[in-house]
mmCIF file of C-alpha atoms in Angstrom:
data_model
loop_
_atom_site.group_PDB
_atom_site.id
_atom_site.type_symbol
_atom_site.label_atom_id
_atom_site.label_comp_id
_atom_site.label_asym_id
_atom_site.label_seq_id
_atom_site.Cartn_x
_atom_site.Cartn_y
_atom_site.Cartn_z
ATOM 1 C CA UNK A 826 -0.872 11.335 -14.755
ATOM 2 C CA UNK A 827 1.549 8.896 -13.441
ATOM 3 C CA UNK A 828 4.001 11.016 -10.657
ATOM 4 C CA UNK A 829 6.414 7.962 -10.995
ATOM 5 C CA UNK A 830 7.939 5.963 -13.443
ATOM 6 C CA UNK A 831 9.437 2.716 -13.090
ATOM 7 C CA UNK A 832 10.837 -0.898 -15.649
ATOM 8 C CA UNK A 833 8.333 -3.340 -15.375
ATOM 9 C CA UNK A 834 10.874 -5.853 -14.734
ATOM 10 C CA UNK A 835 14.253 -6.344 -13.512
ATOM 11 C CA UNK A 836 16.620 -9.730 -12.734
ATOM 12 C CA UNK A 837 19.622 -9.821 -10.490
ATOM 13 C CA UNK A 838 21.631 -12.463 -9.328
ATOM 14 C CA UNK A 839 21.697 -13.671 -5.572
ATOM 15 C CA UNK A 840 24.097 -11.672 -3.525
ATOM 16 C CA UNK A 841 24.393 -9.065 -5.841
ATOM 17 C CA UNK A 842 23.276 -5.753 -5.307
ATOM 18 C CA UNK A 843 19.750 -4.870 -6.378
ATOM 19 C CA UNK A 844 19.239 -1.143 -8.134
ATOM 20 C CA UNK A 845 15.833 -0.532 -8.620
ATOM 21 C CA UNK A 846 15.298 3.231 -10.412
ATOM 22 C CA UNK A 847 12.487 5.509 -10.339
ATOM 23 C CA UNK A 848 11.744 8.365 -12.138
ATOM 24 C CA UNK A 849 9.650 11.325 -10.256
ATOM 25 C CA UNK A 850 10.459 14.617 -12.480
ATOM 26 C CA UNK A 851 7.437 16.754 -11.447
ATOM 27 C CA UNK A 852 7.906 15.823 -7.293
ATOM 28 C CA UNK A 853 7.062 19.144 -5.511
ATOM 29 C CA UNK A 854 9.435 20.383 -2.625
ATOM 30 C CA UNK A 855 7.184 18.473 -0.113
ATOM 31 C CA UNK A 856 6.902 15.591 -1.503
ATOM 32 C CA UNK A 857 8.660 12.473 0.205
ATOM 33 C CA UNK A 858 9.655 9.227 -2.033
ATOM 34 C CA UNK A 859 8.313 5.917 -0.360
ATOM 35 C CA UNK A 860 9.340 2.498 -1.569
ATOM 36 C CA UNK A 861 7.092 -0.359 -0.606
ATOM 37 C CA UNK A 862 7.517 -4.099 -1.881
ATOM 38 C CA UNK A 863 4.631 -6.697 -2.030
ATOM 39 C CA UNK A 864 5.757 -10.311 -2.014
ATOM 40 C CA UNK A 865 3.576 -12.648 -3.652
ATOM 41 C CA UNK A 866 -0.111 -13.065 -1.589
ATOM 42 C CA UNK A 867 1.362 -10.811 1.184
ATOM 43 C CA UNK A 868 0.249 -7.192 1.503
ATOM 44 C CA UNK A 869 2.733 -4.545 0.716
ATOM 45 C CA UNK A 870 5.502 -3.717 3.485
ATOM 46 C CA UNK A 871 6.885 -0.258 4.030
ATOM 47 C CA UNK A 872 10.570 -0.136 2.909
ATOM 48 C CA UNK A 873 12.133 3.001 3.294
ATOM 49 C CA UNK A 874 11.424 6.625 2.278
ATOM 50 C CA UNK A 875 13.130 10.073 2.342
ATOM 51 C CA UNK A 876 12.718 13.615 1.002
ATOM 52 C CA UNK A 877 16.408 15.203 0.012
ATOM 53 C CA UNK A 878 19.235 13.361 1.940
ATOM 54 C CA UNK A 879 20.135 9.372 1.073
ATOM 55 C CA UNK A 880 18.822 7.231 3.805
ATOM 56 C CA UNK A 881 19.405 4.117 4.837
ATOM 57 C CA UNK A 882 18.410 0.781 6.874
ATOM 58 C CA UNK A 883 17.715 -2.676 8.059
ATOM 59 C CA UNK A 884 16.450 -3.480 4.873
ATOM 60 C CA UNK A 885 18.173 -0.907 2.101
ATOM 61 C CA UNK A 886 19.406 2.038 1.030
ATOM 62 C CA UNK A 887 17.584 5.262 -0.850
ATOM 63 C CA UNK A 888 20.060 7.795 -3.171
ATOM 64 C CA UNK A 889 17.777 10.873 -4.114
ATOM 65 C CA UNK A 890 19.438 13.030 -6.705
ATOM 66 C CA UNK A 891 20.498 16.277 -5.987
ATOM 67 C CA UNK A 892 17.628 17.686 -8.239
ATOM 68 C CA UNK A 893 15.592 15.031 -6.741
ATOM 69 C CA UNK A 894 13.732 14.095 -10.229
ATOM 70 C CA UNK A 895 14.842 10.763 -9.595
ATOM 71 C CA UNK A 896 15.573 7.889 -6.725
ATOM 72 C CA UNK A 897 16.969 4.706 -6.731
ATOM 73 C CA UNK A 898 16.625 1.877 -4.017
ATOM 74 C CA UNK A 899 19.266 -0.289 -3.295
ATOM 75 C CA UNK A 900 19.329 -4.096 -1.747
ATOM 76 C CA UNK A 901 23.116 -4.497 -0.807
ATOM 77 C CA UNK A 902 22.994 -8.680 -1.216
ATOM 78 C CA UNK A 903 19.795 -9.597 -3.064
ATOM 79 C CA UNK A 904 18.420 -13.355 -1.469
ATOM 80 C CA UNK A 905 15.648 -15.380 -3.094
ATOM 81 C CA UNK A 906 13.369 -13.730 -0.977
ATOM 82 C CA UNK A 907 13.773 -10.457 -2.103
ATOM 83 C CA UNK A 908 11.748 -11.439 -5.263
ATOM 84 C CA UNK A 909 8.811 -9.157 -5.315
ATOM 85 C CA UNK A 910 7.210 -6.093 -6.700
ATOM 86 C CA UNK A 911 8.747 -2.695 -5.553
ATOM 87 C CA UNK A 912 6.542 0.344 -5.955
ATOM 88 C CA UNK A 913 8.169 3.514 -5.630
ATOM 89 C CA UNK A 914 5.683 6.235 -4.562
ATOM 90 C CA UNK A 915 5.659 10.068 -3.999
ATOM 91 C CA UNK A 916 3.499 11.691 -1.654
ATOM 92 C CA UNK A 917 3.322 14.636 0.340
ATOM 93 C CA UNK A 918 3.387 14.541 4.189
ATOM 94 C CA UNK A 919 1.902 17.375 6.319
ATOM 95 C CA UNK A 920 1.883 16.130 10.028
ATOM 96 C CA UNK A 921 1.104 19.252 11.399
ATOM 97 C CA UNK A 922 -1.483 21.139 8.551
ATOM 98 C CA UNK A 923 -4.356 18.914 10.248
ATOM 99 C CA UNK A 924 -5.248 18.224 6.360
ATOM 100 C CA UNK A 925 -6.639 14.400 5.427
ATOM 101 C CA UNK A 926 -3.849 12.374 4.587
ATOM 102 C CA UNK A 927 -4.175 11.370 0.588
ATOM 103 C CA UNK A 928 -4.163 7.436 0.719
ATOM 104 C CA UNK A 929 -0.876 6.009 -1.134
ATOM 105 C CA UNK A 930 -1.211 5.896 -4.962
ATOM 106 C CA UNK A 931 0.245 2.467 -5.730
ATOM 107 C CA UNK A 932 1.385 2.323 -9.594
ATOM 108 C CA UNK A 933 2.855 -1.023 -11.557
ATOM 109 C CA UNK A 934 6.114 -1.110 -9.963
ATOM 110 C CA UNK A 935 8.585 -3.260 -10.903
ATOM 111 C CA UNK A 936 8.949 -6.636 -10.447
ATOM 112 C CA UNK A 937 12.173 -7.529 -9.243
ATOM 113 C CA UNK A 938 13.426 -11.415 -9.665
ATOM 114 C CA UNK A 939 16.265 -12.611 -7.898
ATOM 115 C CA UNK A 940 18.110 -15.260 -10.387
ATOM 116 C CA UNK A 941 19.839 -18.125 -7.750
ATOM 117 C CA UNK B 1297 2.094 -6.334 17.771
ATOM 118 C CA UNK B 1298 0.496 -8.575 16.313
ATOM 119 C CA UNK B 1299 0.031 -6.155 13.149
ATOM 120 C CA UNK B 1300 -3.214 -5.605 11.114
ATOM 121 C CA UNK B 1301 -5.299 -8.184 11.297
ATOM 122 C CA UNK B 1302 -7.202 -9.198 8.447
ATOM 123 C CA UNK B 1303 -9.956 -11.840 8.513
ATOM 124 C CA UNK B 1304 -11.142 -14.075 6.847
ATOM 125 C CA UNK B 1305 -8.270 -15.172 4.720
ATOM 126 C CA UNK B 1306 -10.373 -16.310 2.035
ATOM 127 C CA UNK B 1307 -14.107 -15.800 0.989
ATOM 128 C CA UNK B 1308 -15.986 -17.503 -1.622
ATOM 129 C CA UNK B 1309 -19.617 -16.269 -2.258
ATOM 130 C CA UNK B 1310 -22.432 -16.354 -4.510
ATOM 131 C CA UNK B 1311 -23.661 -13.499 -6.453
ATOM 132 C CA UNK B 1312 -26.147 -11.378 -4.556
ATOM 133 C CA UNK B 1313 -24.915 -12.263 -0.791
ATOM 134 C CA UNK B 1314 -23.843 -9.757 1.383
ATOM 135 C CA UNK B 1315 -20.029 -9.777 2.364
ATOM 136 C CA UNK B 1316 -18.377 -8.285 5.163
ATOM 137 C CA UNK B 1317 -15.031 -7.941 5.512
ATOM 138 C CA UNK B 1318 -13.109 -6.976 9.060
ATOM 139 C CA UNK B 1319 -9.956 -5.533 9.996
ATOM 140 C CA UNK B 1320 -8.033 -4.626 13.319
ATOM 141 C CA UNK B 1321 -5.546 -1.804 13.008
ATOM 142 C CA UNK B 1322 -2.568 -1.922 15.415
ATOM 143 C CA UNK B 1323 -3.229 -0.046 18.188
ATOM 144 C CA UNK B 1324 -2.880 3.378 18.394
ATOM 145 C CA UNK B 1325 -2.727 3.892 15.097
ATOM 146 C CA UNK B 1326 -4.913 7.113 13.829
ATOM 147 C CA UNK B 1327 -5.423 6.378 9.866
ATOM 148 C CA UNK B 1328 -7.259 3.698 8.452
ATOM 149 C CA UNK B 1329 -6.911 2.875 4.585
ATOM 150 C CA UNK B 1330 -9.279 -0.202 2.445
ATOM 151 C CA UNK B 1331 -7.488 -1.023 -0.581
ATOM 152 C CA UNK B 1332 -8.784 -3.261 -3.577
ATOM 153 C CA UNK B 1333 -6.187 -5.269 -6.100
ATOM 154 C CA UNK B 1334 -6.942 -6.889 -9.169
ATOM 155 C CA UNK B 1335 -4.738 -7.580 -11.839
ATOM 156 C CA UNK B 1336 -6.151 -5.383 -14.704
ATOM 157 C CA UNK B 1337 -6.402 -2.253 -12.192
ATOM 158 C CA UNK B 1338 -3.468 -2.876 -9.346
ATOM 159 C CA UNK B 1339 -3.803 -1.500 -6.266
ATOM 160 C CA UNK B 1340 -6.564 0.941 -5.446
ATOM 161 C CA UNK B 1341 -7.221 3.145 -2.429
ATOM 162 C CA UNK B 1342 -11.053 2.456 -1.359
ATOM 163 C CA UNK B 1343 -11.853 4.987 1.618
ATOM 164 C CA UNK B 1344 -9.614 5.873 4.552
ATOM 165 C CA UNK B 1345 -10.474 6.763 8.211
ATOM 166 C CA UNK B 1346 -9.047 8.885 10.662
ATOM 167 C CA UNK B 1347 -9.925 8.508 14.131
ATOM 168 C CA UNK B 1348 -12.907 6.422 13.281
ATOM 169 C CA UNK B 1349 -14.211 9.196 10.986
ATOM 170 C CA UNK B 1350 -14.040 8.634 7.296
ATOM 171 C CA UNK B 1351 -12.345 11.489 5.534
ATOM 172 C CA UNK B 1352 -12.049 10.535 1.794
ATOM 173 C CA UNK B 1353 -14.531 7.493 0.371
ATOM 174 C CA UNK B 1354 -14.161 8.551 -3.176
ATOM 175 C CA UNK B 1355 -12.707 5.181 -4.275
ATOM 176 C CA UNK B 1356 -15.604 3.553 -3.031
ATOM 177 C CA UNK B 1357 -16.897 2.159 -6.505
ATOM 178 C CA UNK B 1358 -20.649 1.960 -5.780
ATOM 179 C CA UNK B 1359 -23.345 2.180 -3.844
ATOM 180 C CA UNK B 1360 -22.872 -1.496 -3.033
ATOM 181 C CA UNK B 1361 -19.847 -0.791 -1.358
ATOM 182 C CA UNK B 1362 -19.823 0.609 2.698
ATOM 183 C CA UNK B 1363 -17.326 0.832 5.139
ATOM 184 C CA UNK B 1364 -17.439 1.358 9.232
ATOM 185 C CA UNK B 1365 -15.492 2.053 11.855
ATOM 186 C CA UNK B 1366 -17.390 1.772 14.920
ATOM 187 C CA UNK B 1367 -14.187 2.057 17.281
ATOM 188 C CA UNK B 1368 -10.715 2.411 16.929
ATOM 189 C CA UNK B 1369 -9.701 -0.929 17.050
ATOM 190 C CA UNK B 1370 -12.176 -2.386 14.420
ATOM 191 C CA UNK B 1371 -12.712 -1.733 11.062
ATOM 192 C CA UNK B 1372 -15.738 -3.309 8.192
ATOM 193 C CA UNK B 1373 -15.827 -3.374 4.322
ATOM 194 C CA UNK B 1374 -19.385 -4.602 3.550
ATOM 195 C CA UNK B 1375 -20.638 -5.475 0.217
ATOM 196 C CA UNK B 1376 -24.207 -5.439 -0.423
ATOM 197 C CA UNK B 1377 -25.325 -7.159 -2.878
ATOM 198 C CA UNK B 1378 -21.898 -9.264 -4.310
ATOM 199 C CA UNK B 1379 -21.232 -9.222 -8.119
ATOM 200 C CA UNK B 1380 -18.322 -11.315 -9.537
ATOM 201 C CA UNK B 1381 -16.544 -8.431 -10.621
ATOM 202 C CA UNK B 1382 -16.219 -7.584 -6.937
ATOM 203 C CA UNK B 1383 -13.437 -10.355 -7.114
ATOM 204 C CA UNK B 1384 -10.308 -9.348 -5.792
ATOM 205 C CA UNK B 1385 -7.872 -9.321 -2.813
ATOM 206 C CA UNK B 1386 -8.815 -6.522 -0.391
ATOM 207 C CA UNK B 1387 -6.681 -4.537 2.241
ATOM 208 C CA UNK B 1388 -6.352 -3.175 5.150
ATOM 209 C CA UNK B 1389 -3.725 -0.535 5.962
ATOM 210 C CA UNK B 1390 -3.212 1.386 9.197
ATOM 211 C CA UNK B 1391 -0.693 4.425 9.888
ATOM 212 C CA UNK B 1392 -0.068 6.685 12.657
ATOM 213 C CA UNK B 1393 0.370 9.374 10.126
ATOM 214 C CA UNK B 1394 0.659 12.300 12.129
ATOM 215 C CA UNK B 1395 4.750 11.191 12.374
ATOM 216 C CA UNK B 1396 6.011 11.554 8.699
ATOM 217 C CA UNK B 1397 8.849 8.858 9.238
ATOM 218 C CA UNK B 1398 6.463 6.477 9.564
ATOM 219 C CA UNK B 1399 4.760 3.869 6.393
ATOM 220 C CA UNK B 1400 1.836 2.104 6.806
ATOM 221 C CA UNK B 1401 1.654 -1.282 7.915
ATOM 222 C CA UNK B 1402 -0.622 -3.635 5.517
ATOM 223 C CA UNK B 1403 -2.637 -6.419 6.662
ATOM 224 C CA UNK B 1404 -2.601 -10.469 4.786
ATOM 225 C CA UNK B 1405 -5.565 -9.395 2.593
ATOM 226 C CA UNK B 1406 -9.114 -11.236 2.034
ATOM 227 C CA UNK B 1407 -9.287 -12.940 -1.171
ATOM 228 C CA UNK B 1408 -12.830 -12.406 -2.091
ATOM 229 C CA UNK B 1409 -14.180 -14.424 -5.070
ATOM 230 C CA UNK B 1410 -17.698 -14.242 -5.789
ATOM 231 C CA UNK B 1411 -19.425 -17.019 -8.369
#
């Protein structure tokens, strides 16, 4: 079963803000939400992630709901080069159990297109 | 840093030849991932590797398939013998895990494509 859920495909205009959603209804209470994006021929690039509190950065914003069954990532002024696919991922990190750390599950994502 | 480095760029094979693919984590990094993409099955986590030792090669598709990690600054992915369907861009990923506020940094990819 899928842990997230994402659109397959989302436009925004240049300088706008981007709002990409993600559903995660069955995330555990350990369970961080990563969002990677993977620009055409590039390899995927770590954006941000977070387990309860909003977070924020160079790049963009995460708002976890309070019940944290969903997520959204935010890019405050979308540029051309923000065109890619976004893949919003849960996963569960343990840095001190000395368990093997599970490999991220990459789904579809969405592919976000930034309209000049 | 220079980042993970991937090489080659690009492969083009004939069916039955060995391939070997190599990757450099950055340095000091503990984990070790392989990732395949196509476009019918996305992106899909091969075998990872931590501290040289590999913990979870369950997404290893066949016997064809091996991976190494002889130190911990050098990584192979070697296919023995090549089918077309073994097509794909493959990845390397490295992490140092053990901090949780921490993603994992992806290499370029080899495109392999095997006629």
């Amino acid at each position: 079963d899928a842990k997230t859920t994402q659109p397959p495909s989302m436009d925004c205009a240049e300088g706008r803000a981007a709002n990409l959603p993600c559903n995660h209804s069955t995330i555990s209470g350990n369970e961080y939400v990563y969002w990677y994006r993977q620009i055409h021929s590039q390899g995927p690039q770590y954006i941000i992630h977070g387990l309860k509190n909003n977070e924020t950065n160079e790049m963009a914003s995460l708002i976890i709901t309070e019940d944290r069954k969903s997520s959204t990532l935010i890019l405050p002024h979308a540029t051309l080069r923000d065109t890619a696919v976004y893949y919003c991922i849960v996963r569960v990190a343990e840095p001190y159990s000395g368990g093997g750390a599970d490999g991220l599950t990459f789904g579809k994502g969405t592919h976000l297109i930034i309209q000049p | 840093d220079a980042g993970v480095i991937q090489s080659p760029r690009h492969e083009v094979t004939e069916m039955g030849q060995e391939v070997t693919l190599r990757c450099k984590p950055i340095s000091g990094h503990d984990y070790l991932f392989w990732y395949r993409q196509t476009m019918m099955r996305g992106l899909e986590l091969l075998i990872y590797f931590n501290n040289n030792v590999p913990i979870d090669d369950s997404g290893m598709p066949e016997d064809r398939f091996s991976a190494k990690m002889p130190n911990a600054s050098f990584s192979t992915l070697k296919i023995q013998p090549s089918e077309p369907r073994d097509s794909a861009v493959y990845f390397c990923a490295s992490s140092l895990f053990l901090q949780p506020n921490y993603g994992y940094t992806f290499g370029s990819g080899t495109r392999l494509t095997v006629v």
